mmCIF file of C-alpha atoms in Angstrom:
data_model
loop_
_atom_site.group_PDB
_atom_site.id
_atom_site.type_symbol
_atom_site.label_atom_id
_atom_site.label_comp_id
_atom_site.label_asym_id
_atom_site.label_seq_id
_atom_site.Cartn_x
_atom_site.Cartn_y
_atom_site.Cartn_z
ATOM 1 C CA UNK A 15 -52.629 70.729 -35.843
ATOM 2 C CA UNK A 16 -54.106 69.586 -32.557
ATOM 3 C CA UNK A 17 -56.060 71.616 -30.067
ATOM 4 C CA UNK A 18 -55.048 74.276 -27.522
ATOM 5 C CA UNK A 19 -55.281 71.683 -24.770
ATOM 6 C CA UNK A 20 -53.463 68.969 -26.807
ATOM 7 C CA UNK A 21 -51.201 70.667 -29.359
ATOM 8 C CA UNK A 22 -49.411 67.405 -30.341
ATOM 9 C CA UNK A 23 -52.619 65.491 -31.061
ATOM 10 C CA UNK A 24 -52.864 64.087 -34.627
ATOM 11 C CA UNK A 25 -50.358 63.891 -37.495
ATOM 12 C CA UNK A 26 -50.429 64.479 -41.237
ATOM 13 C CA UNK A 27 -50.328 61.594 -43.706
ATOM 14 C CA UNK A 28 -46.887 61.147 -45.321
ATOM 15 C CA UNK A 29 -48.339 60.730 -48.815
ATOM 16 C CA UNK A 30 -47.644 63.934 -50.772
ATOM 17 C CA UNK A 31 -51.032 63.963 -52.484
ATOM 18 C CA UNK A 32 -52.903 63.425 -49.222
ATOM 19 C CA UNK A 33 -51.338 65.223 -46.214
ATOM 20 C CA UNK A 34 -54.599 64.626 -44.350
ATOM 21 C CA UNK A 35 -54.490 65.132 -40.593
ATOM 22 C CA UNK A 36 -55.423 61.991 -38.710
ATOM 23 C CA UNK A 37 -55.938 61.980 -34.955
ATOM 24 C CA UNK A 38 -55.328 58.210 -34.900
ATOM 25 C CA UNK A 39 -52.508 57.805 -37.420
ATOM 26 C CA UNK A 40 -50.909 54.523 -38.513
ATOM 27 C CA UNK A 41 -47.145 53.941 -38.474
ATOM 28 C CA UNK A 42 -45.776 51.560 -41.113
ATOM 29 C CA UNK A 43 -43.648 48.803 -39.571
ATOM 30 C CA UNK A 44 -41.378 48.761 -42.651
ATOM 31 C CA UNK A 45 -40.654 52.363 -43.609
ATOM 32 C CA UNK A 46 -41.723 53.815 -40.219
ATOM 33 C CA UNK A 47 -43.715 56.634 -41.801
ATOM 34 C CA UNK A 48 -47.084 57.951 -40.605
ATOM 35 C CA UNK A 49 -50.163 57.405 -42.781
ATOM 36 C CA UNK A 50 -53.885 57.902 -42.576
ATOM 37 C CA UNK A 51 -56.518 55.197 -42.633
ATOM 38 C CA UNK A 52 -56.726 55.146 -46.423
ATOM 39 C CA UNK A 53 -52.967 54.843 -47.069
ATOM 40 C CA UNK A 54 -51.984 52.550 -44.184
ATOM 41 C CA UNK A 55 -51.364 49.410 -46.336
ATOM 42 C CA UNK A 56 -48.106 48.720 -48.206
ATOM 43 C CA UNK A 57 -49.771 48.929 -51.618
ATOM 44 C CA UNK A 58 -51.573 52.215 -50.961
ATOM 45 C CA UNK A 59 -48.483 54.176 -49.964
ATOM 46 C CA UNK A 60 -46.083 52.183 -52.231
ATOM 47 C CA UNK A 61 -43.837 51.133 -49.367
ATOM 48 C CA UNK A 62 -40.243 50.724 -50.641
ATOM 49 C CA UNK A 63 -39.411 48.146 -47.952
ATOM 50 C CA UNK A 64 -42.508 46.020 -48.213
ATOM 51 C CA UNK A 65 -40.592 43.098 -49.717
ATOM 52 C CA UNK A 66 -38.979 42.436 -46.306
ATOM 53 C CA UNK A 67 -42.279 40.988 -45.187
ATOM 54 C CA UNK A 68 -42.443 38.570 -48.110
ATOM 55 C CA UNK A 69 -41.758 34.886 -47.442
ATOM 56 C CA UNK A 70 -39.947 33.144 -50.300
ATOM 57 C CA UNK A 71 -39.035 29.476 -49.921
ATOM 58 C CA UNK A 72 -36.911 27.494 -52.378
ATOM 59 C CA UNK A 73 -36.973 23.674 -52.380
ATOM 60 C CA UNK A 74 -33.488 22.213 -52.293
ATOM 61 C CA UNK A 75 -33.039 19.648 -55.107
ATOM 62 C CA UNK A 76 -30.511 17.698 -53.012
ATOM 63 C CA UNK A 77 -32.391 17.149 -49.740
ATOM 64 C CA UNK A 78 -35.958 18.264 -50.667
ATOM 65 C CA UNK A 79 -36.030 20.713 -47.752
ATOM 66 C CA UNK A 80 -37.414 24.241 -47.927
ATOM 67 C CA UNK A 81 -34.882 27.073 -47.738
ATOM 68 C CA UNK A 82 -36.290 30.472 -46.810
ATOM 69 C CA UNK A 83 -34.659 33.430 -48.512
ATOM 70 C CA UNK A 84 -33.819 36.364 -46.272
ATOM 71 C CA UNK A 85 -34.803 39.732 -47.874
ATOM 72 C CA UNK A 86 -31.772 41.464 -46.325
ATOM 73 C CA UNK A 87 -29.339 38.834 -47.584
ATOM 74 C CA UNK A 88 -28.092 37.750 -50.982
ATOM 75 C CA UNK A 89 -29.886 34.525 -52.108
ATOM 76 C CA UNK A 90 -26.531 32.985 -53.104
ATOM 77 C CA UNK A 91 -25.186 33.445 -49.570
ATOM 78 C CA UNK A 92 -28.353 31.921 -48.091
ATOM 79 C CA UNK A 93 -28.026 28.950 -50.430
ATOM 80 C CA UNK A 94 -24.365 28.392 -49.607
ATOM 81 C CA UNK A 95 -25.156 28.485 -45.892
ATOM 82 C CA UNK A 96 -27.851 25.831 -46.312
ATOM 83 C CA UNK A 97 -25.611 23.528 -48.377
ATOM 84 C CA UNK A 98 -22.721 23.749 -45.912
ATOM 85 C CA UNK A 99 -24.735 23.345 -42.682
ATOM 86 C CA UNK A 100 -28.069 21.504 -42.934
ATOM 87 C CA UNK A 101 -28.272 19.909 -46.366
ATOM 88 C CA UNK A 102 -28.646 16.098 -46.104
ATOM 89 C CA UNK A 103 -28.994 14.275 -49.457
ATOM 90 C CA UNK A 104 -30.124 11.079 -47.698
ATOM 91 C CA UNK A 105 -33.376 12.836 -46.759
ATOM 92 C CA UNK A 106 -34.401 13.249 -50.398
ATOM 93 C CA UNK A 107 -35.514 9.644 -50.784
ATOM 94 C CA UNK A 108 -37.502 9.724 -47.536
ATOM 95 C CA UNK A 109 -39.426 12.801 -48.634
ATOM 96 C CA UNK A 110 -40.042 11.976 -52.267
ATOM 97 C CA UNK A 111 -40.536 8.214 -51.991
ATOM 98 C CA UNK A 112 -44.201 7.316 -51.929
ATOM 99 C CA UNK A 113 -45.428 4.711 -49.471
ATOM 100 C CA UNK A 114 -46.702 1.543 -51.110
ATOM 101 C CA UNK A 115 -48.540 -1.551 -49.955
ATOM 102 C CA UNK A 116 -46.082 -3.956 -48.241
ATOM 103 C CA UNK A 117 -47.570 -7.058 -49.861
ATOM 104 C CA UNK A 118 -45.031 -8.582 -52.303
ATOM 105 C CA UNK A 119 -45.954 -7.819 -55.906
ATOM 106 C CA UNK A 120 -48.422 -5.044 -54.999
ATOM 107 C CA UNK A 121 -47.544 -1.621 -56.443
ATOM 108 C CA UNK A 122 -50.505 0.263 -54.995
ATOM 109 C CA UNK A 123 -49.478 3.662 -53.624
ATOM 110 C CA UNK A 124 -50.988 4.247 -50.196
ATOM 111 C CA UNK A 125 -52.926 7.485 -49.908
ATOM 112 C CA UNK A 126 -55.355 8.903 -47.402
ATOM 113 C CA UNK A 127 -58.399 7.350 -49.066
ATOM 114 C CA UNK A 128 -57.125 3.828 -49.808
ATOM 115 C CA UNK A 129 -55.119 3.017 -46.667
ATOM 116 C CA UNK A 130 -56.408 0.473 -44.146
ATOM 117 C CA UNK A 131 -54.524 -0.431 -40.976
ATOM 118 C CA UNK A 132 -54.783 -4.059 -39.925
ATOM 119 C CA UNK A 133 -56.127 -4.497 -36.391
ATOM 120 C CA UNK A 134 -53.854 -7.480 -35.681
ATOM 121 C CA UNK A 135 -50.445 -6.545 -37.114
ATOM 122 C CA UNK A 136 -51.106 -2.742 -37.140
ATOM 123 C CA UNK A 137 -49.541 -2.355 -40.621
ATOM 124 C CA UNK A 138 -51.024 -0.197 -43.375
ATOM 125 C CA UNK A 139 -52.267 -2.005 -46.483
ATOM 126 C CA UNK A 140 -54.262 -1.125 -49.543
ATOM 127 C CA UNK A 141 -57.958 -1.900 -49.925
ATOM 128 C CA UNK A 142 -57.249 -5.034 -51.935
ATOM 129 C CA UNK A 143 -55.099 -6.592 -49.186
ATOM 130 C CA UNK A 144 -56.916 -5.228 -46.148
ATOM 131 C CA UNK A 145 -57.979 -8.646 -44.816
ATOM 132 C CA UNK A 146 -55.620 -10.885 -42.863
ATOM 133 C CA UNK A 147 -55.512 -13.849 -45.276
ATOM 134 C CA UNK A 148 -54.760 -11.502 -48.201
ATOM 135 C CA UNK A 149 -51.543 -10.110 -46.669
ATOM 136 C CA UNK A 150 -50.662 -13.228 -44.649
ATOM 137 C CA UNK A 151 -51.185 -11.542 -41.328
ATOM 138 C CA UNK A 152 -49.006 -13.040 -38.560
ATOM 139 C CA UNK A 153 -51.678 -12.280 -35.973
ATOM 140 C CA UNK A 154 -51.758 -9.982 -32.964
ATOM 141 C CA UNK A 155 -48.557 -9.165 -31.156
ATOM 142 C CA UNK A 156 -47.756 -10.998 -27.968
ATOM 143 C CA UNK A 157 -48.298 -9.023 -24.762
ATOM 144 C CA UNK A 158 -45.260 -7.573 -23.076
ATOM 145 C CA UNK A 159 -43.825 -9.725 -20.301
ATOM 146 C CA UNK A 160 -43.073 -6.796 -18.004
ATOM 147 C CA UNK A 161 -45.448 -7.926 -15.252
ATOM 148 C CA UNK A 162 -43.915 -10.551 -13.007
ATOM 149 C CA UNK A 163 -47.053 -12.587 -12.526
ATOM 150 C CA UNK A 164 -47.651 -12.845 -16.305
ATOM 151 C CA UNK A 165 -44.088 -13.984 -16.967
ATOM 152 C CA UNK A 166 -44.313 -16.631 -14.253
ATOM 153 C CA UNK A 167 -47.609 -17.853 -15.647
ATOM 154 C CA UNK A 168 -46.216 -18.089 -19.183
ATOM 155 C CA UNK A 169 -43.145 -19.938 -17.979
ATOM 156 C CA UNK A 170 -45.245 -22.423 -16.053
ATOM 157 C CA UNK A 171 -47.342 -23.106 -19.162
ATOM 158 C CA UNK A 172 -44.370 -23.553 -21.501
ATOM 159 C CA UNK A 173 -42.186 -25.632 -19.234
ATOM 160 C CA UNK A 174 -43.134 -29.259 -18.918
ATOM 161 C CA UNK A 175 -43.304 -30.611 -15.384
ATOM 162 C CA UNK A 176 -40.208 -32.584 -14.483
ATOM 163 C CA UNK A 177 -39.907 -34.814 -11.456
ATOM 164 C CA UNK A 178 -38.252 -33.468 -8.278
ATOM 165 C CA UNK A 179 -36.101 -30.626 -9.681
ATOM 166 C CA UNK A 180 -38.800 -28.969 -11.843
ATOM 167 C CA UNK A 181 -41.435 -29.197 -9.131
ATOM 168 C CA UNK A 182 -39.051 -27.746 -6.527
ATOM 169 C CA UNK A 183 -38.121 -24.791 -8.779
ATOM 170 C CA UNK A 184 -41.713 -23.901 -9.654
ATOM 171 C CA UNK A 185 -42.853 -24.300 -6.054
ATOM 172 C CA UNK A 186 -40.072 -21.992 -4.807
ATOM 173 C CA UNK A 187 -41.055 -19.312 -7.346
ATOM 174 C CA UNK A 188 -44.728 -19.538 -6.490
ATOM 175 C CA UNK A 189 -44.016 -19.573 -2.769
ATOM 176 C CA UNK A 190 -41.907 -16.371 -3.024
ATOM 177 C CA UNK A 191 -44.637 -14.683 -5.055
ATOM 178 C CA UNK A 192 -47.368 -15.750 -2.614
ATOM 179 C CA UNK A 193 -45.315 -14.640 0.389
ATOM 180 C CA UNK A 194 -44.852 -11.185 -1.100
ATOM 181 C CA UNK A 195 -48.578 -10.959 -1.878
ATOM 182 C CA UNK A 196 -49.554 -12.075 1.640
ATOM 183 C CA UNK A 197 -47.184 -9.537 3.217
ATOM 184 C CA UNK A 198 -48.714 -6.728 1.164
ATOM 185 C CA UNK A 199 -52.268 -7.779 2.031
ATOM 186 C CA UNK A 200 -51.412 -8.044 5.741
ATOM 187 C CA UNK A 201 -49.921 -4.558 5.762
ATOM 188 C CA UNK A 202 -52.954 -3.155 3.947
ATOM 189 C CA UNK A 203 -55.415 -4.860 6.325
ATOM 190 C CA UNK A 204 -53.500 -3.542 9.356
ATOM 191 C CA UNK A 205 -53.678 0.033 8.082
ATOM 192 C CA UNK A 206 -57.399 -0.299 7.322
ATOM 193 C CA UNK A 207 -58.134 -1.726 10.776
ATOM 194 C CA UNK A 208 -56.237 1.112 12.468
ATOM 195 C CA UNK A 209 -58.180 3.756 10.570
ATOM 196 C CA UNK A 210 -61.474 1.969 11.258
ATOM 197 C CA UNK A 211 -60.715 1.657 14.986
ATOM 198 C CA UNK A 212 -59.832 5.341 15.310
ATOM 199 C CA UNK A 213 -63.056 6.262 13.529
ATOM 200 C CA UNK A 214 -65.141 4.027 15.801
ATOM 201 C CA UNK A 215 -63.495 5.471 18.908
ATOM 202 C CA UNK A 216 -64.367 9.009 17.865
ATOM 203 C CA UNK A 217 -67.966 8.068 17.077
ATOM 204 C CA UNK A 218 -68.291 6.138 20.361
ATOM 205 C CA UNK A 219 -67.138 9.067 22.454
ATOM 206 C CA UNK A 220 -69.598 11.461 20.813
ATOM 207 C CA UNK A 221 -72.491 8.976 21.070
ATOM 208 C CA UNK A 222 -71.783 8.226 24.766
ATOM 209 C CA UNK A 223 -71.718 11.923 25.573
ATOM 210 C CA UNK A 224 -75.036 12.510 23.820
ATOM 211 C CA UNK A 225 -76.659 9.451 25.457
ATOM 212 C CA UNK A 226 -75.530 10.552 28.924
ATOM 213 C CA UNK A 227 -77.056 13.965 28.293
ATOM 214 C CA UNK A 228 -80.327 12.346 27.260
ATOM 215 C CA UNK A 229 -80.356 9.993 30.290
ATOM 216 C CA UNK A 230 -80.615 12.927 32.667
ATOM 217 C CA UNK A 231 -83.945 13.819 31.122
ATOM 218 C CA UNK A 232 -83.582 17.454 32.174
ATOM 219 C CA UNK A 233 -82.991 18.995 28.753
ATOM 220 C CA UNK A 234 -79.488 20.200 29.686
ATOM 221 C CA UNK A 235 -78.154 22.604 27.033
ATOM 222 C CA UNK A 236 -74.477 22.684 26.109
ATOM 223 C CA UNK A 237 -72.901 26.152 25.870
ATOM 224 C CA UNK A 238 -70.026 27.083 23.537
ATOM 225 C CA UNK A 239 -67.125 28.411 25.664
ATOM 226 C CA UNK A 240 -66.081 30.854 22.915
ATOM 227 C CA UNK A 241 -69.275 32.454 21.603
ATOM 228 C CA UNK A 242 -71.875 31.394 24.225
ATOM 229 C CA UNK A 243 -74.151 29.606 21.747
ATOM 230 C CA UNK A 244 -76.286 26.795 23.208
ATOM 231 C CA UNK A 245 -76.808 23.334 21.735
ATOM 232 C CA UNK A 246 -78.895 20.316 22.705
ATOM 233 C CA UNK A 247 -75.985 17.828 22.838
ATOM 234 C CA UNK A 248 -72.195 17.679 22.848
ATOM 235 C CA UNK A 249 -71.939 16.321 19.286
ATOM 236 C CA UNK A 250 -73.623 19.402 17.865
ATOM 237 C CA UNK A 251 -71.380 21.615 19.974
ATOM 238 C CA UNK A 252 -68.233 19.886 18.696
ATOM 239 C CA UNK A 253 -69.391 20.259 15.068
ATOM 240 C CA UNK A 254 -70.123 23.950 15.716
ATOM 241 C CA UNK A 255 -66.621 24.563 17.112
ATOM 242 C CA UNK A 256 -64.992 22.742 14.183
ATOM 243 C CA UNK A 257 -66.932 24.697 11.568
ATOM 244 C CA UNK A 258 -66.947 28.165 13.157
ATOM 245 C CA UNK A 259 -64.008 28.562 15.527
ATOM 246 C CA UNK A 260 -61.365 26.388 13.938
ATOM 247 C CA UNK A 261 -59.984 28.430 11.025
ATOM 248 C CA UNK A 262 -57.478 25.798 10.087
ATOM 249 C CA UNK A 263 -59.306 22.797 8.618
ATOM 250 C CA UNK A 264 -56.442 20.427 9.412
ATOM 251 C CA UNK A 265 -57.505 17.057 10.728
ATOM 252 C CA UNK A 266 -54.752 17.158 13.331
ATOM 253 C CA UNK A 267 -56.707 19.765 15.343
ATOM 254 C CA UNK A 268 -59.533 18.084 17.211
ATOM 255 C CA UNK A 269 -61.708 19.843 19.752
ATOM 256 C CA UNK A 270 -61.484 17.913 23.007
ATOM 257 C CA UNK A 271 -63.868 18.427 25.935
ATOM 258 C CA UNK A 272 -64.037 16.429 29.189
ATOM 259 C CA UNK A 273 -67.519 15.421 30.366
ATOM 260 C CA UNK A 274 -68.278 14.387 33.966
ATOM 261 C CA UNK A 275 -71.422 12.334 34.591
ATOM 262 C CA UNK A 276 -73.311 12.198 37.863
ATOM 263 C CA UNK A 277 -73.271 8.618 39.245
ATOM 264 C CA UNK A 278 -76.807 9.056 40.626
ATOM 265 C CA UNK A 279 -78.848 10.552 37.814
ATOM 266 C CA UNK A 280 -76.365 10.347 34.865
ATOM 267 C CA UNK A 281 -76.559 14.108 34.268
ATOM 268 C CA UNK A 282 -73.560 15.458 32.303
ATOM 269 C CA UNK A 283 -71.408 18.340 33.559
ATOM 270 C CA UNK A 284 -68.491 20.055 31.860
ATOM 271 C CA UNK A 285 -67.246 21.648 35.098
ATOM 272 C CA UNK A 286 -66.255 19.305 37.982
ATOM 273 C CA UNK A 287 -67.198 22.017 40.516
ATOM 274 C CA UNK A 288 -70.719 22.122 39.107
ATOM 275 C CA UNK A 289 -70.910 18.319 39.479
ATOM 276 C CA UNK A 290 -69.919 18.515 43.162
ATOM 277 C CA UNK A 291 -72.444 21.255 43.838
ATOM 278 C CA UNK A 292 -75.152 19.207 42.097
ATOM 279 C CA UNK A 293 -74.387 16.098 44.208
ATOM 280 C CA UNK A 294 -74.380 18.068 47.461
ATOM 281 C CA UNK A 295 -77.575 19.888 46.577
ATOM 282 C CA UNK A 296 -79.714 17.189 44.983
ATOM 283 C CA UNK A 297 -78.342 13.951 46.516
ATOM 284 C CA UNK A 298 -77.778 14.852 50.148
ATOM 285 C CA UNK A 299 -74.099 15.743 49.962
ATOM 286 C CA UNK A 300 -72.759 12.291 49.009
ATOM 287 C CA UNK A 301 -71.226 11.261 45.717
ATOM 288 C CA UNK A 302 -71.188 7.523 46.293
ATOM 289 C CA UNK A 303 -73.213 5.499 43.862
#
């Protein structure tokens, strides 16, 4: 059995008439014996413990529930355990009673094929009484009064207007509701205006920097201080730094760069020393406008 390299490889079938060596044997999960491909099933090798896999269910005549019999246990003990622990005779009527049409005098048993649910009262009826007038439908259910505005509106419709006292009560309710609504709208508008203003400020700074660079008319290129890449304007440089050099994409990190503009020719400089040298060289050594 096996090979010189793998002496434990393969096993013989446990069936006496077979004893065939199988290099991929099957182990029965009931009797734990080894079998070949042909005798691996319970029926082929006549497994003595195959009944433990069987599922036998007995319907209780008292509660109409299914009781599964355990193969390793006496059926009488299983039955006594069910009767003493989970048997409920009141459940028998719920299980065995067939659902019928709720219309008085109708004995039609409701099944899958003859059951219609009314769209208004949402109750199942038979085909004969499926329409509202046939089962005296009360109509659709009233909407839930959980929303404050709906309840106030319904109260105002039902209550008749009374002089002085009634008008004062309704006006106080409506005034409190309107005050709460106005406060919420004011808070929302304030938050929106703050976000809009911050967005405009950021766009204005980038546009002013790019326009000052264009006003010089000298084609000044902006250089990235980290990688040395050159760009035509400051806006492109800022976008490059955000995309390439900022690993964390958090909005709290914003690349800030100070730009100094020459008062004579509006040329933009990132270094104040370069601005002073430019003024002294190109404008006669004076920085006054």
